Coordinates of C-alpha atoms in Angstrom, one line a residue:
M238 CA -10.1 -5.6 28.8
F239 CA -13.2 -4.4 27.0
F240 CA -13.5 -0.7 26.1
I241 CA -16.4 1.4 24.9
V242 CA -14.6 4.2 23.0
P243 CA -15.7 7.3 21.1
I244 CA -16.5 6.7 17.4
N245 CA -13.5 8.9 16.3
L246 CA -11.1 6.9 18.4
K247 CA -12.7 3.7 16.9
R248 CA -11.9 5.1 13.4
A249 CA -8.3 5.7 14.4
S250 CA -8.0 2.3 16.0
D251 CA -9.4 0.6 12.9
F252 CA -6.9 2.4 10.7
H253 CA -3.9 1.8 13.0
G254 CA -4.8 -1.8 13.8
H255 CA -5.2 -1.8 17.5
L256 CA -5.8 0.4 20.5
C257 CA -2.7 1.6 22.4
P258 CA -1.6 4.5 24.7
D259 CA 0.2 6.5 22.0
L260 CA -2.8 6.3 19.7
V261 CA -5.0 7.6 22.5
I262 CA -2.6 10.5 23.1
G263 CA -2.9 11.5 19.5
Y264 CA -6.6 11.2 19.6
R265 CA -6.8 13.4 22.8
A266 CA -4.4 16.0 21.2
C267 CA -6.8 16.3 18.2
E268 CA -9.8 16.5 20.6
L269 CA -8.1 19.4 22.5
A270 CA -7.0 21.2 19.3
E271 CA -10.6 21.1 18.1
K272 CA -11.9 22.5 21.4
I273 CA -9.4 25.4 21.3
L274 CA -9.4 26.3 17.6
G275 CA -12.9 25.2 16.7
R276 CA -13.7 22.3 14.4
E277 CA -15.6 24.3 11.8
R278 CA -12.8 26.8 11.5
M279 CA -10.2 24.1 11.2
E280 CA -12.2 22.4 8.4
K281 CA -12.8 25.8 6.6
E282 CA -9.4 27.3 6.8
G283 CA -7.2 24.2 6.8
I284 CA -4.5 23.4 9.2
V285 CA -1.0 22.0 9.2
V286 CA 0.2 19.8 12.0
V287 CA 3.8 19.5 13.2
A288 CA 4.4 16.4 15.4
Y289 CA 7.6 15.9 17.3
N290 CA 7.5 12.1 17.3
S291 CA 6.8 9.1 15.0
T292 CA 4.7 7.0 17.4
S293 CA 1.2 5.5 16.9
A294 CA -0.2 8.9 17.7
I295 CA 0.6 9.9 14.1
D296 CA -2.1 7.5 12.8
A297 CA -4.7 9.1 15.0
I298 CA -3.7 12.6 13.8
Q299 CA -3.8 11.5 10.1
T300 CA -7.2 9.8 10.6
L301 CA -8.9 12.6 12.5
T302 CA -7.5 15.8 10.9
G303 CA -7.0 14.6 7.3
C304 CA -3.4 16.0 7.7
T305 CA -1.1 13.4 6.2
I306 CA 2.5 13.0 5.2
G307 CA 1.4 12.5 1.6
N308 CA -0.6 15.8 1.4
R309 CA 2.2 17.7 3.1
A310 CA -0.1 18.9 5.9
L311 CA 1.7 16.7 8.5
Q312 CA 5.3 17.4 9.2
I313 CA 7.3 15.1 11.5
I314 CA 10.3 16.2 13.5
D315 CA 11.1 13.0 15.4
W316 CA 12.5 14.2 18.8
G317 CA 10.5 11.4 20.5
K318 CA 8.3 13.9 22.3
H319 CA 4.5 14.0 22.4
R320 CA 4.4 17.7 21.3
Y321 CA 2.1 18.9 18.6
L322 CA 1.5 22.1 16.7
F323 CA -1.8 22.7 15.1
I324 CA -1.5 25.7 12.8
F325 CA -3.9 27.5 10.5
E326 CA -2.4 27.7 7.0
T327 CA -3.5 31.2 6.2
T328 CA -2.8 33.1 9.5
G329 CA -0.2 31.1 11.3
E330 CA -2.3 31.1 14.4
G331 CA -2.6 27.9 16.3
V332 CA -1.9 25.9 19.5
E333 CA 1.0 23.9 20.8
I334 CA 0.0 20.9 22.8
S335 CA 2.5 19.0 25.0
F336 CA 2.0 15.8 27.0
R337 CA 2.4 16.2 30.7
N338 CA 4.9 14.1 32.7
H339 CA 2.9 11.0 33.7
D340 CA 4.9 8.4 35.5
F341 CA 2.3 5.7 35.1
L342 CA 3.1 5.6 31.4
S343 CA 6.8 4.8 32.0
S344 CA 7.1 2.7 35.1
E345 CA 10.3 0.7 35.5
E346 CA 8.4 -2.5 35.4
Y347 CA 6.7 -1.5 32.1
N348 CA 9.9 -0.3 30.5
A349 CA 11.8 -3.4 31.4
L350 CA 9.0 -5.7 30.1
E351 CA 8.6 -3.8 26.9
E352 CA 12.4 -3.8 26.3
K353 CA 12.5 -7.6 26.9
M354 CA 9.6 -8.3 24.6
N355 CA 11.1 -6.2 21.9
R356 CA 14.4 -8.2 22.1
Y357 CA 13.3 -11.7 22.9
P358 CA 10.3 -14.0 22.2
S359 CA 7.8 -13.6 25.0
N360 CA 5.9 -16.3 26.9
P361 CA 2.1 -16.2 27.4
K362 CA 2.4 -14.9 30.9
E363 CA 4.6 -12.0 29.9
S364 CA 2.3 -11.2 26.9
A365 CA -0.8 -11.2 29.2
L366 CA 0.9 -8.9 31.7
Y367 CA 2.1 -6.5 29.0
Q368 CA -1.4 -6.3 27.5
R369 CA -2.9 -5.6 31.0
M370 CA -0.4 -2.8 31.4
I371 CA -1.3 -1.3 28.0
D372 CA -5.0 -1.6 28.8
E373 CA -4.6 0.1 32.1
R374 CA -2.7 3.0 30.5
V375 CA -5.4 3.3 27.8
K376 CA -8.1 3.4 30.5
Q377 CA -6.3 6.1 32.4
L378 CA -5.8 8.2 29.3
L379 CA -9.4 8.0 28.3
S380 CA -10.7 8.9 31.8
A381 CA -8.4 11.8 32.4
T382 CA -9.3 15.4 31.6
N383 CA -7.5 17.3 28.9
E384 CA -5.9 19.4 31.6
D385 CA -4.6 16.3 33.3
I386 CA -3.0 15.0 30.2
F387 CA -1.7 18.1 28.4
T388 CA -0.2 21.6 28.7
Y389 CA -0.9 23.9 25.9
R390 CA -0.3 27.5 24.7
E391 CA -1.6 29.5 21.8
V392 CA 1.0 30.4 19.2
K393 CA 1.4 32.8 16.4
M394 CA 3.7 31.9 13.5
N395 CA 4.3 32.9 10.0
P396 CA 1.6 31.5 7.6
V397 CA 2.4 28.0 6.7
K398 CA 2.6 27.0 3.0
R399 CA 2.5 23.4 2.0
E400 CA 5.4 22.9 -0.5
V401 CA 4.5 20.5 -3.4
V402 CA 7.6 19.3 -5.2
T403 CA 7.1 16.7 -7.8
G404 CA 9.9 17.5 -10.3
L405 CA 12.6 14.9 -10.6
L406 CA 16.3 15.0 -11.3
R407 CA 18.8 12.3 -11.9
C408 CA 21.5 11.8 -9.3
E409 CA 24.9 12.2 -10.9
I410 CA 26.4 9.5 -8.9
C411 CA 24.0 6.6 -8.6
G412 CA 21.7 7.5 -11.5
D413 CA 18.5 7.2 -9.5
M414 CA 15.7 9.7 -10.2
V415 CA 15.1 11.8 -7.1
L416 CA 12.8 14.7 -6.1
R417 CA 14.4 18.1 -6.6
S418 CA 13.8 18.9 -3.0
N419 CA 15.9 16.0 -1.9
T420 CA 19.1 16.8 -3.7
A421 CA 22.3 18.5 -2.7
R422 CA 25.2 20.1 -4.6
T423 CA 28.7 18.8 -3.9
R424 CA 31.9 18.7 -5.9
G425 CA 30.1 20.3 -8.8
K426 CA 27.4 17.5 -9.0
T427 CA 23.7 17.3 -8.1
I428 CA 23.3 14.2 -6.0
C429 CA 20.7 12.5 -3.9
Y430 CA 20.8 12.6 -0.1
E431 CA 21.8 8.9 0.0
C432 CA 24.9 9.5 -2.0
F433 CA 25.5 12.8 -0.2
N434 CA 25.6 11.0 3.1
K435 CA 28.1 8.5 1.7
E436 CA 30.2 11.3 0.3
V437 CA 30.3 13.0 3.7
G438 CA 31.2 9.8 5.4
M439 CA 34.0 9.2 3.0
M440 CA 35.4 12.7 3.5
E441 CA 35.2 12.3 7.3
N442 CA 37.1 9.0 7.1
N443 CA 39.9 10.5 5.0

């Protein structure tokens, strides 16, 4: 299916590699946040985004807001939900945007085909059907209004400060260098999270 898409969605699609429903949801969430909070204010004051999933929507958010995992302005809490917080850094004001329940995105036929294609090699017929389903979902998401797709509410939180931690420590078990923010103290040693998880597992098995 051929789509004529807005330039910002084209940018996100180019970055992500293809056009898909989750990417469109991320794009539409950014679009709604700009409408509510104001693009100029967002650019002037700076925002932090909290996303409650790790889907393709994240690439749209990184491309369109400039909030990335690397610059600490994008935080991911992977609950598998299309819920997004757009928060001004200085005031803590913002908006929470959540995806409405849309059955067309998760029909039994679509879910079954997707699961099958993820597990087994697909044949051309199945691939073509799957792509048609994706295209139809993209089309519906692009044609719907913001109110059709999302619920939202304005929020007020404590001002958000991006933590920048670059100092390194050496794990006292494996010897790897690790960010200070990613260490734990146990049994009198400073260790990395990887070794900490192994230690916890050993204690639980004893």
